[in-house]
GROMACS .gro file of C-alpha atoms in nm:
model
  358
    1MET     CA    1  -1.971  -0.122  -0.705
    2TYR     CA    2  -1.693  -0.299  -0.833
    3THR     CA    3  -1.594  -0.022  -1.131
    4THR     CA    4  -1.666   0.255  -0.884
    5VAL     CA    5  -1.364   0.130  -0.648
    6ALA     CA    6  -1.162  -0.006  -0.939
    7ASN     CA    7  -1.173   0.365  -1.110
    8LEU     CA    8  -1.087   0.510  -0.743
    9LEU     CA    9  -0.792   0.250  -0.706
   10ALA     CA   10  -0.649   0.337  -1.045
   11ARG     CA   11  -0.638   0.698  -0.955
   12VAL     CA   12  -0.427   0.652  -0.665
   13ILE     CA   13  -0.211   0.419  -0.819
   14ASP     CA   14  -0.128   0.648  -1.095
   15ARG     CA   15  -0.068   0.931  -0.854
   16LEU     CA   16   0.131   0.748  -0.636
   17ALA     CA   17   0.321   0.609  -0.946
   18ASN     CA   18   0.404   0.974  -1.064
   19PHE     CA   19   0.541   1.047  -0.710
   20ALA     CA   20   0.756   0.731  -0.729
   21GLU     CA   21   0.880   0.837  -1.048
   22LYS     CA   22   0.960   1.186  -0.934
   23TYR     CA   23   1.171   1.059  -0.631
   24ALA     CA   24   1.308   0.771  -0.739
   25ASP     CA   25   1.697   0.849  -0.709
   26LEU     CA   26   1.610   1.067  -0.367
   27PRO     CA   27   1.837   0.863  -0.077
   28THR     CA   28   1.622   0.839   0.211
   29LEU     CA   29   1.700   0.622   0.551
   30GLY     CA   30   1.538   0.293   0.518
   31PHE     CA   31   1.412   0.111   0.854
   32THR     CA   32   1.376  -0.205   0.959
   33HIS     CA   33   1.196  -0.248   1.327
   34TYR     CA   34   1.175   0.124   1.291
   35GLN     CA   35   1.538   0.154   1.339
   36PRO     CA   36   1.752   0.312   1.079
   37ALA     CA   37   1.904   0.068   0.801
   38GLN     CA   38   2.070   0.100   0.477
   39LEU     CA   39   1.951   0.371   0.253
   40THR     CA   40   1.679   0.335   0.017
   41THR     CA   41   1.507   0.605  -0.229
   42VAL     CA   42   1.167   0.792  -0.157
   43GLY     CA   43   1.043   0.662  -0.494
   44LYS     CA   44   1.113   0.287  -0.404
   45ARG     CA   45   0.951   0.311  -0.050
   46ALA     CA   46   0.644   0.428  -0.259
   47CYS     CA   47   0.719   0.181  -0.493
   48LEU     CA   48   0.644  -0.113  -0.183
   49TRP     CA   49   0.326   0.082  -0.152
   50LEU     CA   50   0.245   0.031  -0.527
   51GLN     CA   51   0.317  -0.348  -0.535
   52ASP     CA   52   0.046  -0.361  -0.286
   53LEU     CA   53  -0.216  -0.175  -0.457
   54VAL     CA   54  -0.143  -0.328  -0.755
   55MET     CA   55  -0.178  -0.656  -0.632
   56ASP     CA   56  -0.516  -0.541  -0.494
   57MET     CA   57  -0.607  -0.417  -0.811
   58ARG     CA   58  -0.565  -0.749  -0.974
   59ASN     CA   59  -0.736  -0.933  -0.673
   60LEU     CA   60  -1.058  -0.712  -0.765
   61GLN     CA   61  -1.048  -0.764  -1.139
   62ARG     CA   62  -1.029  -1.155  -1.056
   63ALA     CA   63  -1.338  -1.128  -0.797
   64ARG     CA   64  -1.547  -0.899  -1.081
   65GLU     CA   65  -1.474  -1.135  -1.333
   66ASP     CA   66  -1.554  -1.473  -1.087
   67LEU     CA   67  -1.929  -1.353  -1.033
   68ARG     CA   68  -2.174  -1.530  -1.170
   69PHE     CA   69  -2.588  -1.504  -1.173
   70ARG     CA   70  -2.763  -1.736  -0.976
   71GLY     CA   71  -2.984  -1.819  -1.257
   72VAL     CA   72  -3.363  -1.924  -1.293
   73LYS     CA   73  -3.325  -2.225  -1.076
   74GLY     CA   74  -3.630  -2.198  -0.813
   75THR     CA   75  -3.682  -2.245  -0.480
   76THR     CA   76  -3.441  -2.507  -0.364
   77GLY     CA   77  -3.228  -2.461  -0.704
   78THR     CA   78  -3.383  -2.802  -0.900
   79GLN     CA   79  -3.536  -2.598  -1.154
   80ALA     CA   80  -3.825  -2.823  -1.114
   81SER     CA   81  -4.111  -2.562  -1.197
   82PHE     CA   82  -3.958  -2.442  -1.461
   83LEU     CA   83  -3.908  -2.800  -1.637
   84GLN     CA   84  -4.304  -2.821  -1.535
   85LEU     CA   85  -4.359  -2.538  -1.724
   86PHE     CA   86  -4.199  -2.643  -2.030
   87GLN     CA   87  -4.351  -2.971  -2.016
   88GLY     CA   88  -4.054  -3.171  -1.943
   89ASP     CA   89  -3.827  -2.992  -2.214
   90HIS     CA   90  -3.488  -2.963  -2.021
   91GLU     CA   91  -3.316  -2.781  -2.300
   92LYS     CA   92  -3.573  -2.513  -2.297
   93VAL     CA   93  -3.520  -2.452  -1.908
   94GLU     CA   94  -3.161  -2.435  -2.001
   95GLU     CA   95  -3.234  -2.156  -2.285
   96LEU     CA   96  -3.429  -1.964  -2.058
   97ASP     CA   97  -3.138  -2.007  -1.815
   98ARG     CA   98  -2.919  -1.856  -2.059
   99LYS     CA   99  -3.110  -1.601  -2.188
  100VAL     CA  100  -3.184  -1.469  -1.838
  101THR     CA  101  -2.838  -1.452  -1.782
  102GLU     CA  102  -2.756  -1.272  -2.065
  103MET     CA  103  -3.016  -1.024  -2.011
  104THR     CA  104  -2.901  -0.923  -1.670
  105GLY     CA  105  -2.532  -0.863  -1.825
  106PHE     CA  106  -2.330  -1.167  -1.675
  107LYS     CA  107  -2.142  -1.418  -1.869
  108LYS     CA  108  -2.206  -1.704  -1.689
  109SER     CA  109  -2.456  -1.835  -1.410
  110TYR     CA  110  -2.387  -2.135  -1.155
  111LEU     CA  111  -2.457  -2.472  -1.247
  112VAL     CA  112  -2.596  -2.551  -0.898
  113THR     CA  113  -2.730  -2.349  -0.628
  114GLY     CA  114  -2.992  -2.372  -0.366
  115GLN     CA  115  -3.217  -2.137  -0.281
  116THR     CA  116  -2.964  -1.883  -0.332
  117TYR     CA  117  -2.614  -1.858  -0.467
  118SER     CA  118  -2.340  -1.956  -0.234
  119ARG     CA  119  -2.279  -1.706   0.022
  120LYS     CA  120  -1.874  -1.824  -0.012
  121VAL     CA  121  -1.942  -1.572  -0.286
  122ASP     CA  122  -1.981  -1.249  -0.062
  123ILE     CA  123  -1.670  -1.388   0.129
  124ASP     CA  124  -1.471  -1.336  -0.161
  125SER     CA  125  -1.561  -0.992  -0.265
  126LEU     CA  126  -1.515  -0.886   0.109
  127CYS     CA  127  -1.190  -1.032   0.135
  128VAL     CA  128  -1.087  -0.840  -0.142
  129LEU     CA  129  -1.187  -0.557  -0.004
  130ALA     CA  130  -1.047  -0.639   0.338
  131SER     CA  131  -0.724  -0.719   0.182
  132LEU     CA  132  -0.744  -0.348   0.033
  133GLY     CA  133  -0.821  -0.216   0.363
  134ALA     CA  134  -0.477  -0.350   0.499
  135THR     CA  135  -0.316  -0.204   0.226
  136VAL     CA  136  -0.412   0.164   0.280
  137HIS     CA  137  -0.383   0.103   0.639
  138LYS     CA  138   0.010  -0.010   0.595
  139ILE     CA  139   0.051   0.322   0.335
  140CYS     CA  140  -0.099   0.563   0.560
  141THR     CA  141   0.072   0.451   0.898
  142ASP     CA  142   0.404   0.475   0.701
  143ILE     CA  143   0.297   0.819   0.590
  144ARG     CA  144   0.204   0.900   0.959
  145LEU     CA  145   0.557   0.784   1.079
  146LEU     CA  146   0.730   0.983   0.832
  147ALA     CA  147   0.517   1.298   0.904
  148ASN     CA  148   0.655   1.244   1.295
  149LEU     CA  149   1.028   1.263   1.127
  150LYS     CA  150   0.943   1.548   0.923
  151GLU     CA  151   1.033   1.381   0.598
  152ILE     CA  152   0.699   1.362   0.435
  153GLU     CA  153   0.361   1.513   0.520
  154GLU     CA  154   0.025   1.477   0.358
  155PRO     CA  155  -0.110   1.772   0.217
  156PHE     CA  156  -0.208   2.109   0.456
  157GLU     CA  157  -0.463   2.373   0.350
  158LYS     CA  158  -0.386   2.684   0.394
  159GLU     CA  159  -0.664   2.749   0.664
  160GLN     CA  160  -0.665   2.388   0.797
  161ILE     CA  161  -0.611   2.380   1.154
  162GLY     CA  162  -0.369   2.116   1.272
  163SER     CA  163  -0.462   2.074   1.649
  164SER     CA  164  -0.730   2.272   1.845
  165ALA     CA  165  -0.509   2.294   2.137
  166MET     CA  166  -0.159   2.343   2.010
  167PRO     CA  167  -0.171   2.562   1.677
  168TYR     CA  168   0.154   2.478   1.607
  169LYS     CA  169   0.087   2.119   1.486
  170ARG     CA  170   0.014   1.954   1.155
  171ASN     CA  171  -0.119   1.627   1.234
  172PRO     CA  172  -0.183   1.394   0.979
  173MET     CA  173  -0.582   1.385   0.987
  174ARG     CA  174  -0.625   1.235   0.645
  175ALA     CA  175  -0.389   0.943   0.712
  176GLU     CA  176  -0.552   0.894   1.020
  177ARG     CA  177  -0.868   0.894   0.909
  178CYS     CA  178  -0.783   0.641   0.599
  179CYS     CA  179  -0.642   0.416   0.915
  180SER     CA  180  -0.955   0.441   1.109
  181LEU     CA  181  -1.190   0.350   0.846
  182ALA     CA  182  -0.941   0.090   0.677
  183ARG     CA  183  -0.993  -0.106   1.021
  184HIS     CA  184  -1.361  -0.103   0.997
  185LEU     CA  185  -1.317  -0.213   0.608
  186MET     CA  186  -1.125  -0.512   0.755
  187ALA     CA  187  -1.345  -0.599   1.033
  188LEU     CA  188  -1.676  -0.617   0.801
  189VAL     CA  189  -1.565  -0.942   0.643
  190SER     CA  190  -1.614  -1.126   0.963
  191ASP     CA  191  -2.015  -1.093   0.856
  192PRO     CA  192  -1.991  -1.287   0.525
  193LEU     CA  193  -1.792  -1.525   0.691
  194GLN     CA  194  -2.023  -1.605   0.981
  195THR     CA  195  -2.342  -1.568   0.741
  196ALA     CA  196  -2.188  -1.865   0.504
  197ALA     CA  197  -2.080  -2.074   0.800
  198VAL     CA  198  -2.444  -2.070   0.964
  199GLN     CA  199  -2.684  -2.121   0.599
  200TRP     CA  200  -2.846  -2.419   0.660
  201LEU     CA  201  -2.897  -2.697   0.419
  202GLU     CA  202  -3.056  -2.517   0.096
  203ARG     CA  203  -3.096  -2.163   0.312
  204THR     CA  204  -3.224  -2.009   0.552
  205LEU     CA  205  -3.307  -1.618   0.591
  206ASP     CA  206  -3.045  -1.513   0.890
  207ASP     CA  207  -2.852  -1.393   0.597
  208SER     CA  208  -3.060  -1.137   0.466
  209ALA     CA  209  -3.068  -0.857   0.702
  210ASN     CA  210  -2.662  -0.881   0.735
  211ARG     CA  211  -2.583  -0.853   0.387
  212ARG     CA  212  -2.835  -0.581   0.370
  213ILE     CA  213  -2.550  -0.367   0.581
  214SER     CA  214  -2.257  -0.567   0.539
  215LEU     CA  215  -2.193  -0.551   0.164
  216PRO     CA  216  -2.298  -0.219   0.083
  217GLU     CA  217  -2.094  -0.098   0.407
  218SER     CA  218  -1.823  -0.234   0.271
  219PHE     CA  219  -1.812  -0.085  -0.072
  220LEU     CA  220  -1.907   0.252   0.032
  221THR     CA  221  -1.571   0.249   0.322
  222ALA     CA  222  -1.377   0.127   0.044
  223ASP     CA  223  -1.512   0.444  -0.142
  224ILE     CA  224  -1.427   0.701   0.086
  225ILE     CA  225  -1.091   0.584   0.191
  226LEU     CA  226  -0.960   0.568  -0.167
  227SER     CA  227  -1.131   0.907  -0.215
  228THR     CA  228  -0.924   1.025   0.079
  229LEU     CA  229  -0.623   0.831  -0.007
  230GLN     CA  230  -0.613   0.987  -0.366
  231ASN     CA  231  -0.607   1.339  -0.227
  232ILE     CA  232  -0.334   1.230  -0.021
  233THR     CA  233  -0.098   1.131  -0.312
  234GLU     CA  234  -0.226   1.436  -0.493
  235GLY     CA  235  -0.054   1.646  -0.251
  236LEU     CA  236   0.213   1.457  -0.067
  237VAL     CA  237   0.528   1.692   0.049
  238VAL     CA  238   0.866   1.599   0.040
  239TYR     CA  239   1.111   1.765   0.221
  240PRO     CA  240   1.494   1.679   0.097
  241LYS     CA  241   1.671   1.890   0.335
  242VAL     CA  242   1.523   1.686   0.641
  243ILE     CA  243   1.619   1.335   0.488
  244GLU     CA  244   1.963   1.482   0.400
  245ARG     CA  245   2.028   1.565   0.765
  246HIS     CA  246   1.883   1.220   0.913
  247ILE     CA  247   2.093   1.040   0.640
  248ARG     CA  248   2.426   1.222   0.776
  249HIS     CA  249   2.329   1.129   1.132
  250GLU     CA  250   2.294   0.791   1.036
  251LEU     CA  251   2.522   0.746   0.739
  252PRO     CA  252   2.893   0.757   0.907
  253PHE     CA  253   2.813   0.413   1.118
  254MET     CA  254   2.656   0.260   0.787
  255ALA     CA  255   2.986   0.353   0.586
  256THR     CA  256   3.217   0.163   0.825
  257GLU     CA  257   3.259  -0.108   0.605
  258ASN     CA  258   3.309   0.085   0.302
  259ILE     CA  259   3.575   0.275   0.524
  260ILE     CA  260   3.756  -0.040   0.612
  261MET     CA  261   3.718  -0.168   0.248
  262ALA     CA  262   3.914   0.168   0.133
  263MET     CA  263   4.197   0.127   0.420
  264VAL     CA  264   4.256  -0.215   0.297
  265LYS     CA  265   4.291  -0.127  -0.116
  266ALA     CA  266   4.527   0.166   0.024
  267GLY     CA  267   4.772  -0.105   0.240
  268GLY     CA  268   4.637  -0.122   0.564
  269ASN     CA  269   4.568  -0.422   0.766
  270ARG     CA  270   4.213  -0.520   0.800
  271GLN     CA  271   4.218  -0.643   1.165
  272ASP     CA  272   4.367  -0.319   1.280
  273CYS     CA  273   4.141  -0.102   1.061
  274HIS     CA  274   3.825  -0.285   1.208
  275GLU     CA  275   3.912  -0.221   1.590
  276LYS     CA  276   3.991   0.155   1.494
  277ILE     CA  277   3.680   0.203   1.347
  278ARG     CA  278   3.525  -0.003   1.633
  279VAL     CA  279   3.649   0.231   1.894
  280LEU     CA  280   3.594   0.533   1.737
  281SER     CA  281   3.243   0.405   1.645
  282GLN     CA  282   3.161   0.369   1.996
  283LYS     CA  283   3.314   0.676   2.152
  284ALA     CA  284   3.087   0.817   1.876
  285ALA     CA  285   2.785   0.651   1.953
  286ALA     CA  286   2.825   0.736   2.319
  287ALA     CA  287   2.848   1.109   2.226
  288VAL     CA  288   2.508   1.072   2.082
  289LYS     CA  289   2.347   0.853   2.272
  290GLN     CA  290   2.446   1.013   2.614
  291GLU     CA  291   2.517   1.345   2.569
  292GLY     CA  292   2.271   1.410   2.279
  293GLY     CA  293   2.548   1.524   2.063
  294ASP     CA  294   2.572   1.488   1.675
  295ASN     CA  295   2.726   1.204   1.524
  296GLU     CA  296   3.085   1.270   1.473
  297LEU     CA  297   3.220   0.968   1.389
  298LEU     CA  298   3.356   1.112   1.046
  299ALA     CA  299   3.550   1.429   1.225
  300ARG     CA  300   3.709   1.137   1.459
  301VAL     CA  301   3.834   0.930   1.149
  302GLN     CA  302   3.956   1.242   0.990
  303ALA     CA  303   4.131   1.343   1.318
  304ASP     CA  304   4.343   0.958   1.328
  305PRO     CA  305   4.637   0.963   1.138
  306TYR     CA  306   4.615   0.619   1.091
  307PHE     CA  307   4.324   0.711   0.809
  308THR     CA  308   4.538   0.961   0.651
  309PRO     CA  309   4.554   0.742   0.327
  310ILE     CA  310   4.196   0.751   0.238
  311LEU     CA  311   4.136   1.104   0.366
  312GLY     CA  312   4.063   1.229   0.005
  313GLN     CA  313   3.828   0.954  -0.046
  314LEU     CA  314   3.599   1.015   0.255
  315ASP     CA  315   3.370   1.257   0.047
  316SER     CA  316   3.309   0.997  -0.217
  317ILE     CA  317   3.281   0.689   0.013
  318LEU     CA  318   2.973   0.887   0.242
  319ASP     CA  319   2.785   1.012  -0.080
  320PRO     CA  320   2.446   0.883   0.000
  321LYS     CA  321   2.379   0.802  -0.379
  322THR     CA  322   2.648   0.495  -0.362
  323PHE     CA  323   2.452   0.339  -0.091
  324ILE     CA  324   2.090   0.307  -0.278
  325GLY     CA  325   2.225   0.008  -0.488
  326ARG     CA  326   1.963  -0.026  -0.778
  327ALA     CA  327   1.688   0.145  -0.609
  328PRO     CA  328   1.642   0.396  -0.909
  329GLN     CA  329   1.687   0.110  -1.153
  330GLN     CA  330   1.413  -0.100  -0.977
  331VAL     CA  331   1.149   0.166  -0.963
  332THR     CA  332   1.164   0.263  -1.343
  333ARG     CA  333   1.127  -0.110  -1.447
  334PHE     CA  334   0.865  -0.154  -1.206
  335LEU     CA  335   0.654   0.108  -1.329
  336SER     CA  336   0.722   0.027  -1.684
  337GLU     CA  337   0.663  -0.369  -1.610
  338GLU     CA  338   0.396  -0.363  -1.359
  339VAL     CA  339   0.237  -0.074  -1.276
  340ARG     CA  340   0.146   0.093  -1.616
  341PRO     CA  341  -0.023  -0.153  -1.784
  342VAL     CA  342  -0.263  -0.216  -1.509
  343LEU     CA  343  -0.325   0.131  -1.555
  344GLU     CA  344  -0.403   0.112  -1.932
  345PRO     CA  345  -0.799   0.001  -1.907
  346TYR     CA  346  -0.851   0.303  -1.678
  347LYS     CA  347  -0.699   0.578  -1.855
  348SER     CA  348  -1.013   0.789  -1.952
  349LYS     CA  349  -1.061   0.804  -1.589
  350MET     CA  350  -0.759   0.963  -1.470
  351ASP     CA  351  -0.848   1.326  -1.494
  352VAL     CA  352  -1.041   1.346  -1.176
  353LYS     CA  353  -0.907   1.527  -0.889
  354THR     CA  354  -1.076   1.496  -0.529
  355GLU     CA  355  -1.155   1.757  -0.256
  356LEU     CA  356  -1.202   1.662   0.103
  357GLN     CA  357  -1.445   1.818   0.332
  358LEU     CA  358  -1.179   1.898   0.626
   0.00000   0.00000   0.00000
C-alpha cells in the first residue's frame, strides 16, 4: 500500500517539477489574503506546492521504514507459550521471533506488545496520509482560484461538458473532486486516534471492525486523489496573456516606490514626490473602484510635468521581471537540491500516465 502511494506521489512531484521549471521566470501576481501583492512567478508558486509534496514523500518514507512486525509474542505478548514449547530456552524463542520476522519481510519486530502491536502505529500511518490530503486540498484550491481568474486551468477534454446548465463554463471538476476526497482522507485519521485511545489493557476487540474500514479506505482514497492530481499536473494550461493583463492592472500601484526612488536619483525631493504619487494613486484607485475603469496611474504620472525627468525610465521601472526578485533562481536551486534527489528511487516508475473517467 505504501509503495503504490509513494509511486503515485513521485509521479505527481515529477510532473509538477517539470511545470515549475518551464514557468520559473514567468511573472505573475502574488496574493496575500487573496488580495494582489508583490509579484512572484508561476514556477515559484508551483514550488510552494512541491515543497509540501516533498515533505509528504519524506513522511511517507519515514512511516514505511518505521513499520515493524509484531513477531511471535503470544496472546498477551509475554511469549509464555513459546517458552514452554522450547522448554525454557529463551534463545530459541528469540531466534524463532527473528526468523518469522525475516520471513514476513520485516527488518525489525516490536520488543514489547500486548495481544496486538500498539494501535498508535495506525495513527502514524493515517496521519501521514491525512497530511497528504491537506497538501492536495491546498494545491487544488489554488488551482480552482486561479481558474476563476482564467490564469491557469486544469486539462479540459474536447467533448467534456463544463456545466450541464451553462454550456460556456469550464468548471475545474478534477480539482473539485480532489478537494472533496481530500476532506474525507483528512477526516479518516480520527478513526485510529479514537481506536488507540480506547484499547483496554492488553487489547479489546472493538478495534478490528473499524480498522478493516479505515485503513484500506485511507490508502484507496490517497490512491485516487493522487491519480487525479497526476492527471491535472500532466495537463495544466497557463494563459500568459491573461496573467500579463492582471499584472498591468496592479503593477503601477506596486511600482510607486520605484518611481519615487528614480525621482530622488534624478534630483527630486522625496517628500514632494511621495505626496504627488499619493494624490495620483488615490485618483487612479477611485477611477478603478468607483467607475470600473482601468488603472490609469501610469498615464497620470506621464501627464504630470513633475515626472518629466524620469519619463524615459518608466518602461524599465515597470518591467514585471524587475519585481520577481530571486524567484527563478530559487526555483532552479530548489528543484536541483530538494526535488530531483527525492525522485531518484522512483525513476523507473515515471512513464505511467493517467486517464480518468469523466
